[in-house]
């Protein structure tokens, strides 16, 4: 059997067993597709994993770098308490407009602050605004800037903050030290910073799923 077919079938089986069909999330994905957004959304299993992390942490404040159409945003915002707050940053105005539609559809838009613009510029503005620290930070944007995003994530952290970085295996290319791909270079620098940074303890998990061969980093700030 083709390994990728097996991954897809196992993903489907686990979703059928553990993740009830959700018309709102399905409609959000359909909206993304109709609007021509790239299919970079997390899978349902990954979305629920983020949701569980937030519940386990008891998080009240979340920062998401990279909104796309808001699919992962919905998963995370649903885990927040009624007075919770999620800040999400999206560079593309079209993507942000689709996300606004999806957040309203899910009826969680009152918990979400969607900031549109270059993420590094938005993070700098948030610093100028004296934005309070976050309990969980999800980094899922352009990979060449991952090292910069990590530095900002640490700035917006406090002891106990969870930092998650997605898509860090790149089909195994992360081990290619001669890669000229700026995404791979960014991820490798991200790992180097994590290994040198005494304020965070982290690990990385490889994943195979309907999204292919990839993985994520998860760390906790001390």
Short mmCIF file of N, CA, C and O in Angstrom, two decimals, residues 74-190:
data_model
loop_
_atom_site.label_atom_id
_atom_site.label_comp_id
_atom_site.label_asym_id
_atom_site.label_seq_id
_atom_site.Cartn_x
_atom_site.Cartn_y
_atom_site.Cartn_z
N UNK A 74 -10.46 29.28 14.68
CA UNK A 74 -11.73 28.80 15.25
C UNK A 74 -11.47 27.70 16.26
O UNK A 74 -12.02 27.71 17.38
N UNK A 75 -10.64 26.73 15.89
CA UNK A 75 -10.33 25.64 16.82
C UNK A 75 -9.79 26.19 18.14
O UNK A 75 -10.18 25.73 19.22
N UNK A 76 -8.91 27.17 18.07
CA UNK A 76 -8.29 27.69 19.29
C UNK A 76 -9.25 28.58 20.08
O UNK A 76 -9.35 28.46 21.31
N UNK A 77 -9.96 29.46 19.39
CA UNK A 77 -10.87 30.37 20.09
C UNK A 77 -11.97 29.61 20.82
O UNK A 77 -12.43 30.04 21.88
N UNK A 78 -12.39 28.49 20.26
CA UNK A 78 -13.43 27.69 20.91
C UNK A 78 -12.98 27.13 22.25
O UNK A 78 -13.81 26.79 23.10
N UNK A 79 -11.67 26.99 22.44
CA UNK A 79 -11.15 26.45 23.70
C UNK A 79 -11.01 27.51 24.78
O UNK A 79 -10.76 27.19 25.94
N UNK A 80 -11.15 28.77 24.40
CA UNK A 80 -11.00 29.86 25.36
C UNK A 80 -12.23 30.01 26.24
O UNK A 80 -13.35 29.70 25.81
N UNK A 81 -12.05 30.52 27.45
CA UNK A 81 -13.22 30.85 28.27
C UNK A 81 -13.97 32.03 27.65
O UNK A 81 -13.48 32.67 26.71
N UNK A 82 -15.13 32.33 28.19
CA UNK A 82 -15.98 33.38 27.61
C UNK A 82 -15.29 34.74 27.57
O UNK A 82 -15.57 35.56 26.70
N UNK A 83 -14.38 34.98 28.51
CA UNK A 83 -13.67 36.26 28.54
C UNK A 83 -12.27 36.15 27.95
O UNK A 83 -11.43 37.04 28.12
N UNK A 84 -11.99 35.06 27.23
CA UNK A 84 -10.68 34.87 26.62
C UNK A 84 -10.48 35.77 25.41
O UNK A 84 -11.44 36.34 24.86
N UNK A 85 -9.23 35.89 25.00
CA UNK A 85 -8.89 36.81 23.90
C UNK A 85 -7.83 36.17 23.01
O UNK A 85 -6.85 35.61 23.52
N UNK A 86 -8.03 36.25 21.70
CA UNK A 86 -7.08 35.70 20.74
C UNK A 86 -6.71 36.79 19.74
O UNK A 86 -7.59 37.40 19.13
N UNK A 87 -5.42 37.03 19.59
CA UNK A 87 -4.92 37.97 18.59
C UNK A 87 -4.33 37.15 17.45
O UNK A 87 -3.48 36.28 17.69
N UNK A 88 -4.79 37.39 16.23
CA UNK A 88 -4.27 36.66 15.07
C UNK A 88 -3.84 37.66 14.01
O UNK A 88 -4.48 38.70 13.83
N UNK A 89 -2.73 37.36 13.34
CA UNK A 89 -2.13 38.29 12.38
C UNK A 89 -2.09 37.66 11.00
O UNK A 89 -1.62 36.52 10.84
N UNK A 90 -2.58 38.39 10.00
CA UNK A 90 -2.59 37.91 8.61
C UNK A 90 -2.10 39.01 7.68
O UNK A 90 -2.61 40.13 7.71
N UNK A 91 -1.15 38.68 6.82
CA UNK A 91 -0.56 39.68 5.93
C UNK A 91 -1.44 39.98 4.72
O UNK A 91 -1.44 41.10 4.21
N UNK A 92 -2.22 39.00 4.27
CA UNK A 92 -2.98 39.14 3.03
C UNK A 92 -4.39 39.64 3.32
O UNK A 92 -5.17 38.95 3.99
N UNK A 93 -4.78 40.82 2.82
CA UNK A 93 -6.12 41.37 3.10
C UNK A 93 -7.25 40.46 2.62
O UNK A 93 -8.29 40.38 3.27
N UNK A 94 -7.04 39.78 1.49
CA UNK A 94 -8.08 38.87 0.99
C UNK A 94 -8.26 37.69 1.94
O UNK A 94 -9.39 37.32 2.28
N UNK A 95 -7.16 37.11 2.37
CA UNK A 95 -7.25 36.02 3.34
C UNK A 95 -7.94 36.49 4.62
O UNK A 95 -8.78 35.77 5.19
N UNK A 96 -7.59 37.69 5.06
CA UNK A 96 -8.18 38.23 6.29
C UNK A 96 -9.68 38.43 6.15
O UNK A 96 -10.44 38.17 7.10
N UNK A 97 -10.12 38.86 4.98
CA UNK A 97 -11.56 39.06 4.77
C UNK A 97 -12.31 37.73 4.83
O UNK A 97 -13.40 37.64 5.41
N UNK A 98 -11.73 36.70 4.23
CA UNK A 98 -12.34 35.36 4.32
C UNK A 98 -12.36 34.90 5.77
O UNK A 98 -13.36 34.33 6.24
N UNK A 99 -11.28 35.16 6.48
CA UNK A 99 -11.22 34.76 7.90
C UNK A 99 -12.30 35.46 8.70
O UNK A 99 -12.94 34.84 9.57
N UNK A 100 -12.52 36.74 8.45
CA UNK A 100 -13.58 37.46 9.18
C UNK A 100 -14.94 36.80 8.98
O UNK A 100 -15.72 36.65 9.92
N UNK A 101 -15.21 36.39 7.74
CA UNK A 101 -16.47 35.69 7.45
C UNK A 101 -16.56 34.40 8.25
O UNK A 101 -17.60 34.09 8.85
N UNK A 102 -15.46 33.64 8.28
CA UNK A 102 -15.47 32.36 8.99
C UNK A 102 -15.56 32.53 10.50
O UNK A 102 -16.25 31.75 11.18
N UNK A 103 -14.91 33.55 11.03
CA UNK A 103 -14.98 33.78 12.48
C UNK A 103 -16.39 34.19 12.90
O UNK A 103 -16.88 33.77 13.96
N UNK A 104 -17.05 34.97 12.06
CA UNK A 104 -18.44 35.35 12.35
C UNK A 104 -19.35 34.14 12.24
O UNK A 104 -20.27 33.96 13.05
N UNK A 105 -19.08 33.29 11.24
CA UNK A 105 -19.87 32.07 11.06
C UNK A 105 -19.79 31.20 12.30
O UNK A 105 -20.80 30.62 12.74
N UNK A 106 -18.59 31.11 12.88
CA UNK A 106 -18.38 30.27 14.07
C UNK A 106 -18.82 30.96 15.36
O UNK A 106 -18.75 30.36 16.44
N UNK A 107 -19.23 32.22 15.25
CA UNK A 107 -19.71 33.00 16.40
C UNK A 107 -18.65 33.13 17.50
O UNK A 107 -18.96 33.11 18.68
N UNK A 108 -17.40 33.27 17.06
CA UNK A 108 -16.33 33.49 18.04
C UNK A 108 -15.57 34.78 17.71
O UNK A 108 -14.52 35.04 18.32
N UNK A 109 -16.12 35.58 16.80
CA UNK A 109 -15.43 36.80 16.39
C UNK A 109 -15.29 37.81 17.54
O UNK A 109 -14.38 38.64 17.52
N UNK A 110 -16.16 37.73 18.54
CA UNK A 110 -16.06 38.63 19.69
C UNK A 110 -14.83 38.34 20.55
O UNK A 110 -14.40 39.18 21.34
N UNK A 111 -14.25 37.14 20.39
CA UNK A 111 -13.05 36.77 21.15
C UNK A 111 -11.77 37.06 20.39
O UNK A 111 -10.68 36.94 20.95
N UNK A 112 -11.91 37.40 19.10
CA UNK A 112 -10.74 37.45 18.22
C UNK A 112 -10.45 38.87 17.74
O UNK A 112 -11.35 39.58 17.28
N UNK A 113 -9.20 39.26 17.85
CA UNK A 113 -8.71 40.51 17.27
C UNK A 113 -7.86 40.14 16.05
O UNK A 113 -6.77 39.58 16.20
N UNK A 114 -8.36 40.43 14.86
CA UNK A 114 -7.65 40.11 13.62
C UNK A 114 -6.89 41.34 13.15
O UNK A 114 -7.50 42.36 12.81
N UNK A 115 -5.58 41.24 13.14
CA UNK A 115 -4.73 42.34 12.72
C UNK A 115 -4.19 42.02 11.32
O UNK A 115 -3.65 40.94 11.10
N UNK A 116 -4.35 42.97 10.40
CA UNK A 116 -3.96 42.75 9.00
C UNK A 116 -2.71 43.55 8.68
O UNK A 116 -2.65 44.76 8.94
N UNK A 117 -1.71 42.87 8.15
CA UNK A 117 -0.47 43.54 7.78
C UNK A 117 0.72 42.62 7.99
O UNK A 117 0.58 41.47 8.45
N UNK A 118 1.88 43.10 7.62
CA UNK A 118 3.11 42.35 7.83
C UNK A 118 3.25 41.98 9.31
O UNK A 118 3.13 42.84 10.19
N UNK A 119 3.51 40.70 9.57
CA UNK A 119 3.50 40.23 10.96
C UNK A 119 4.57 40.91 11.81
O UNK A 119 4.32 41.26 12.97
N UNK A 120 5.75 41.11 11.25
CA UNK A 120 6.81 41.74 12.04
C UNK A 120 6.44 43.18 12.39
O UNK A 120 6.71 43.64 13.50
N UNK A 121 5.81 43.88 11.45
CA UNK A 121 5.36 45.24 11.74
C UNK A 121 4.26 45.24 12.79
O UNK A 121 4.25 46.08 13.70
N UNK A 122 3.32 44.31 12.67
CA UNK A 122 2.23 44.23 13.63
C UNK A 122 2.75 43.88 15.03
O UNK A 122 2.28 44.44 16.03
N UNK A 123 3.70 42.98 15.10
CA UNK A 123 4.27 42.60 16.40
C UNK A 123 5.00 43.78 17.03
O UNK A 123 4.92 44.00 18.24
N UNK A 124 5.68 44.56 16.20
CA UNK A 124 6.36 45.76 16.70
C UNK A 124 5.34 46.76 17.25
O UNK A 124 5.55 47.36 18.32
N UNK A 125 4.23 46.93 16.53
CA UNK A 125 3.18 47.83 17.00
C UNK A 125 2.58 47.34 18.30
O UNK A 125 2.28 48.14 19.21
N UNK A 126 2.38 46.03 18.40
CA UNK A 126 1.84 45.48 19.64
C UNK A 126 2.76 45.75 20.81
O UNK A 126 2.31 46.01 21.92
N UNK A 127 4.06 45.69 20.55
CA UNK A 127 5.04 45.99 21.60
C UNK A 127 4.90 47.46 22.02
O UNK A 127 4.92 47.77 23.22
N UNK A 128 4.75 48.35 21.04
CA UNK A 128 4.57 49.77 21.34
C UNK A 128 3.27 50.02 22.12
O UNK A 128 3.19 50.96 22.91
N UNK A 129 2.28 49.17 21.87
CA UNK A 129 0.98 49.29 22.55
C UNK A 129 1.01 48.64 23.94
O UNK A 129 -0.01 48.61 24.64
N UNK A 130 2.16 48.09 24.32
CA UNK A 130 2.33 47.42 25.62
C UNK A 130 1.33 46.26 25.78
O UNK A 130 0.72 46.08 26.84
N UNK A 131 1.23 45.46 24.71
CA UNK A 131 0.35 44.29 24.74
C UNK A 131 0.80 43.33 25.84
O UNK A 131 1.99 43.05 26.00
N UNK A 132 -0.16 42.82 26.59
CA UNK A 132 0.14 41.90 27.69
C UNK A 132 0.63 40.56 27.14
O UNK A 132 0.36 40.19 26.00
N UNK A 133 1.36 39.80 27.97
CA UNK A 133 1.86 38.49 27.53
C UNK A 133 0.72 37.53 27.20
O UNK A 133 -0.43 37.71 27.63
N UNK A 134 1.08 36.48 26.47
CA UNK A 134 0.11 35.46 26.06
C UNK A 134 0.41 34.14 26.77
O UNK A 134 1.53 33.87 27.19
N UNK A 135 -0.62 33.30 26.85
CA UNK A 135 -0.48 31.98 27.47
C UNK A 135 -0.04 30.93 26.46
O UNK A 135 0.59 29.94 26.83
N UNK A 136 -0.42 31.13 25.20
CA UNK A 136 -0.04 30.21 24.13
C UNK A 136 0.16 31.00 22.86
O UNK A 136 -0.63 31.90 22.55
N UNK A 137 1.24 30.68 22.14
CA UNK A 137 1.56 31.37 20.89
C UNK A 137 1.76 30.31 19.81
O UNK A 137 2.58 29.39 19.96
N UNK A 138 1.01 30.47 18.71
CA UNK A 138 1.07 29.52 17.60
C UNK A 138 1.69 30.22 16.40
O UNK A 138 1.13 31.18 15.87
N UNK A 139 2.84 29.73 15.96
CA UNK A 139 3.57 30.31 14.83
C UNK A 139 3.33 29.45 13.60
O UNK A 139 3.78 28.30 13.53
N UNK A 140 2.61 30.00 12.63
CA UNK A 140 2.28 29.25 11.42
C UNK A 140 2.18 30.20 10.23
O UNK A 140 1.13 30.32 9.60
N UNK A 141 3.28 30.89 9.96
CA UNK A 141 3.30 31.87 8.88
C UNK A 141 4.49 31.57 7.97
O UNK A 141 4.93 30.42 7.86
N UNK A 142 5.01 32.58 7.29
CA UNK A 142 6.13 32.39 6.36
C UNK A 142 7.36 31.90 7.11
O UNK A 142 7.82 32.53 8.05
N UNK A 143 7.88 30.77 6.68
CA UNK A 143 8.95 30.09 7.43
C UNK A 143 10.29 30.85 7.44
O UNK A 143 11.03 30.74 8.43
N UNK A 144 10.64 31.62 6.40
CA UNK A 144 11.91 32.35 6.48
C UNK A 144 11.98 33.29 7.69
O UNK A 144 13.08 33.55 8.20
N UNK A 145 10.83 33.76 8.16
CA UNK A 145 10.81 34.67 9.30
C UNK A 145 10.62 33.96 10.64
O UNK A 145 10.49 34.63 11.67
N UNK A 146 10.63 32.64 10.64
CA UNK A 146 10.43 31.91 11.90
C UNK A 146 11.39 32.34 13.01
O UNK A 146 10.97 32.48 14.17
N UNK A 147 12.67 32.58 12.72
CA UNK A 147 13.56 33.02 13.80
C UNK A 147 13.10 34.35 14.41
O UNK A 147 13.16 34.53 15.64
N UNK A 148 12.65 35.27 13.57
CA UNK A 148 12.16 36.56 14.08
C UNK A 148 10.88 36.37 14.89
O UNK A 148 10.69 37.02 15.94
N UNK A 149 10.01 35.49 14.40
CA UNK A 149 8.76 35.24 15.12
C UNK A 149 9.04 34.63 16.50
O UNK A 149 8.35 34.94 17.48
N UNK A 150 10.03 33.77 16.56
CA UNK A 150 10.37 33.17 17.86
C UNK A 150 10.85 34.24 18.84
O UNK A 150 10.46 34.24 20.01
N UNK A 151 11.66 35.17 18.36
CA UNK A 151 12.14 36.24 19.24
C UNK A 151 10.98 37.08 19.76
O UNK A 151 10.93 37.44 20.94
N UNK A 152 10.03 37.38 18.87
CA UNK A 152 8.85 38.13 19.31
C UNK A 152 7.99 37.30 20.25
O UNK A 152 7.43 37.82 21.23
N UNK A 153 7.87 36.01 19.96
CA UNK A 153 7.07 35.14 20.83
C UNK A 153 7.64 35.16 22.25
O UNK A 153 6.89 35.24 23.24
N UNK A 154 8.94 35.10 22.35
CA UNK A 154 9.56 35.15 23.68
C UNK A 154 9.31 36.49 24.36
O UNK A 154 9.11 36.55 25.58
N UNK A 155 9.30 37.55 23.58
CA UNK A 155 9.04 38.88 24.14
C UNK A 155 7.62 38.98 24.70
O UNK A 155 7.38 39.67 25.69
N UNK A 156 6.68 38.26 24.05
CA UNK A 156 5.29 38.31 24.48
C UNK A 156 4.93 37.13 25.38
O UNK A 156 3.75 36.80 25.54
N UNK A 157 5.93 36.50 25.97
CA UNK A 157 5.72 35.35 26.84
C UNK A 157 5.91 35.71 28.30
O UNK A 157 6.44 36.77 28.64
N UNK A 158 5.50 34.79 29.14
CA UNK A 158 5.79 34.83 30.57
C UNK A 158 6.07 33.39 30.99
O UNK A 158 5.80 32.45 30.20
N UNK A 159 6.55 33.12 32.18
CA UNK A 159 6.77 31.74 32.59
C UNK A 159 5.50 30.91 32.45
O UNK A 159 4.43 31.30 32.91
N UNK A 160 5.62 29.79 31.77
CA UNK A 160 4.47 28.92 31.53
C UNK A 160 3.85 29.08 30.15
O UNK A 160 3.01 28.26 29.76
N UNK A 161 4.24 30.10 29.39
CA UNK A 161 3.72 30.28 28.04
C UNK A 161 4.15 29.11 27.16
O UNK A 161 5.31 28.70 27.17
N UNK A 162 3.21 28.60 26.37
CA UNK A 162 3.49 27.54 25.42
C UNK A 162 3.70 28.17 24.05
O UNK A 162 2.90 28.99 23.61
N UNK A 163 4.78 27.77 23.38
CA UNK A 163 5.06 28.24 22.02
C UNK A 163 5.06 27.03 21.09
O UNK A 163 5.76 26.04 21.35
N UNK A 164 4.28 27.11 20.03
CA UNK A 164 4.17 26.03 19.05
C UNK A 164 4.55 26.56 17.68
O UNK A 164 4.05 27.60 17.25
N UNK A 165 5.44 25.87 16.99
CA UNK A 165 5.81 26.21 15.63
C UNK A 165 5.44 25.09 14.70
O UNK A 165 5.84 23.93 14.91
N UNK A 166 4.67 25.39 13.65
CA UNK A 166 4.17 24.35 12.75
C UNK A 166 5.06 24.22 11.51
O UNK A 166 5.81 25.12 11.17
N UNK A 167 4.92 23.07 10.85
CA UNK A 167 5.58 22.80 9.55
C UNK A 167 7.10 22.93 9.64
O UNK A 167 7.73 23.64 8.84
N UNK A 168 7.71 22.20 10.58
CA UNK A 168 9.14 22.36 10.80
C UNK A 168 9.98 21.20 10.26
O UNK A 168 11.20 21.20 10.42
N UNK A 169 9.34 20.23 9.61
CA UNK A 169 10.09 19.09 9.07
C UNK A 169 10.30 19.22 7.56
O UNK A 169 11.32 18.80 7.03
N UNK A 170 9.34 19.83 6.88
CA UNK A 170 9.49 20.13 5.46
C UNK A 170 9.81 18.89 4.64
O UNK A 170 10.76 18.85 3.87
N UNK A 171 9.02 17.81 4.82
CA UNK A 171 9.28 16.55 4.10
C UNK A 171 10.70 16.03 4.34
O UNK A 171 11.29 15.39 3.47
N UNK A 172 11.24 16.31 5.49
CA UNK A 172 12.58 15.84 5.84
C UNK A 172 13.70 16.77 5.42
O UNK A 172 14.85 16.55 5.79
N UNK A 173 13.38 17.82 4.69
CA UNK A 173 14.41 18.74 4.20
C UNK A 173 15.09 19.51 5.33
O UNK A 173 16.16 20.11 5.12
N UNK A 174 14.51 19.49 6.52
CA UNK A 174 15.10 20.23 7.64
C UNK A 174 16.52 19.75 7.95
O UNK A 174 17.33 20.50 8.49
N UNK A 175 16.85 18.51 7.60
CA UNK A 175 18.19 18.00 7.90
C UNK A 175 19.18 18.32 6.78
O UNK A 175 20.37 18.01 6.90
N UNK A 176 18.72 18.96 5.70
CA UNK A 176 19.59 19.29 4.58
C UNK A 176 20.29 20.62 4.85
O UNK A 176 19.75 21.69 4.58
N UNK A 177 21.50 20.53 5.37
CA UNK A 177 22.24 21.75 5.73
C UNK A 177 22.68 22.57 4.52
O UNK A 177 23.08 23.72 4.67
N UNK A 178 22.59 21.97 3.33
CA UNK A 178 22.97 22.67 2.10
C UNK A 178 21.76 23.21 1.33
O UNK A 178 21.93 23.71 0.22
N UNK A 179 20.58 23.10 1.91
CA UNK A 179 19.38 23.56 1.21
C UNK A 179 19.46 25.06 0.95
O UNK A 179 19.89 25.84 1.79
N UNK A 180 19.02 25.43 -0.27
CA UNK A 180 18.94 26.85 -0.63
C UNK A 180 17.52 27.38 -0.47
O UNK A 180 17.26 28.55 -0.75
N UNK A 181 16.60 26.52 -0.03
CA UNK A 181 15.21 26.90 0.16
C UNK A 181 15.12 27.83 1.38
O UNK A 181 15.46 27.41 2.50
N UNK A 182 14.66 29.07 1.21
CA UNK A 182 14.59 29.98 2.35
C UNK A 182 13.68 29.49 3.47
O UNK A 182 13.88 29.84 4.63
N UNK A 183 12.69 28.65 3.12
CA UNK A 183 11.79 28.11 4.15
C UNK A 183 12.56 27.12 5.04
O UNK A 183 12.41 27.13 6.26
N UNK A 184 13.37 26.29 4.40
CA UNK A 184 14.18 25.32 5.16
C UNK A 184 15.23 26.06 5.98
O UNK A 184 15.44 25.74 7.16
N UNK A 185 15.87 27.04 5.39
CA UNK A 185 16.87 27.82 6.11
C UNK A 185 16.24 28.49 7.33
O UNK A 185 16.82 28.49 8.43
N UNK A 186 15.04 29.05 7.16
CA UNK A 186 14.35 29.69 8.28
C UNK A 186 14.03 28.73 9.40
O UNK A 186 14.20 29.04 10.58
N UNK A 187 13.59 27.53 9.03
CA UNK A 187 13.27 26.52 10.05
C UNK A 187 14.53 26.06 10.77
O UNK A 187 14.53 25.86 11.99
N UNK A 188 15.61 25.86 10.01
CA UNK A 188 16.86 25.44 10.65
C UNK A 188 17.37 26.50 11.63
O UNK A 188 17.84 26.17 12.73
N UNK A 189 17.27 27.77 11.28
CA UNK A 189 17.66 28.85 12.19
C UNK A 189 16.73 28.88 13.41
O UNK A 189 17.17 29.17 14.53
N UNK A 190 15.47 28.56 13.19
CA UNK A 190 14.48 28.47 14.27
C UNK A 190 14.94 27.42 15.29
O UNK A 190 14.96 27.67 16.50
#
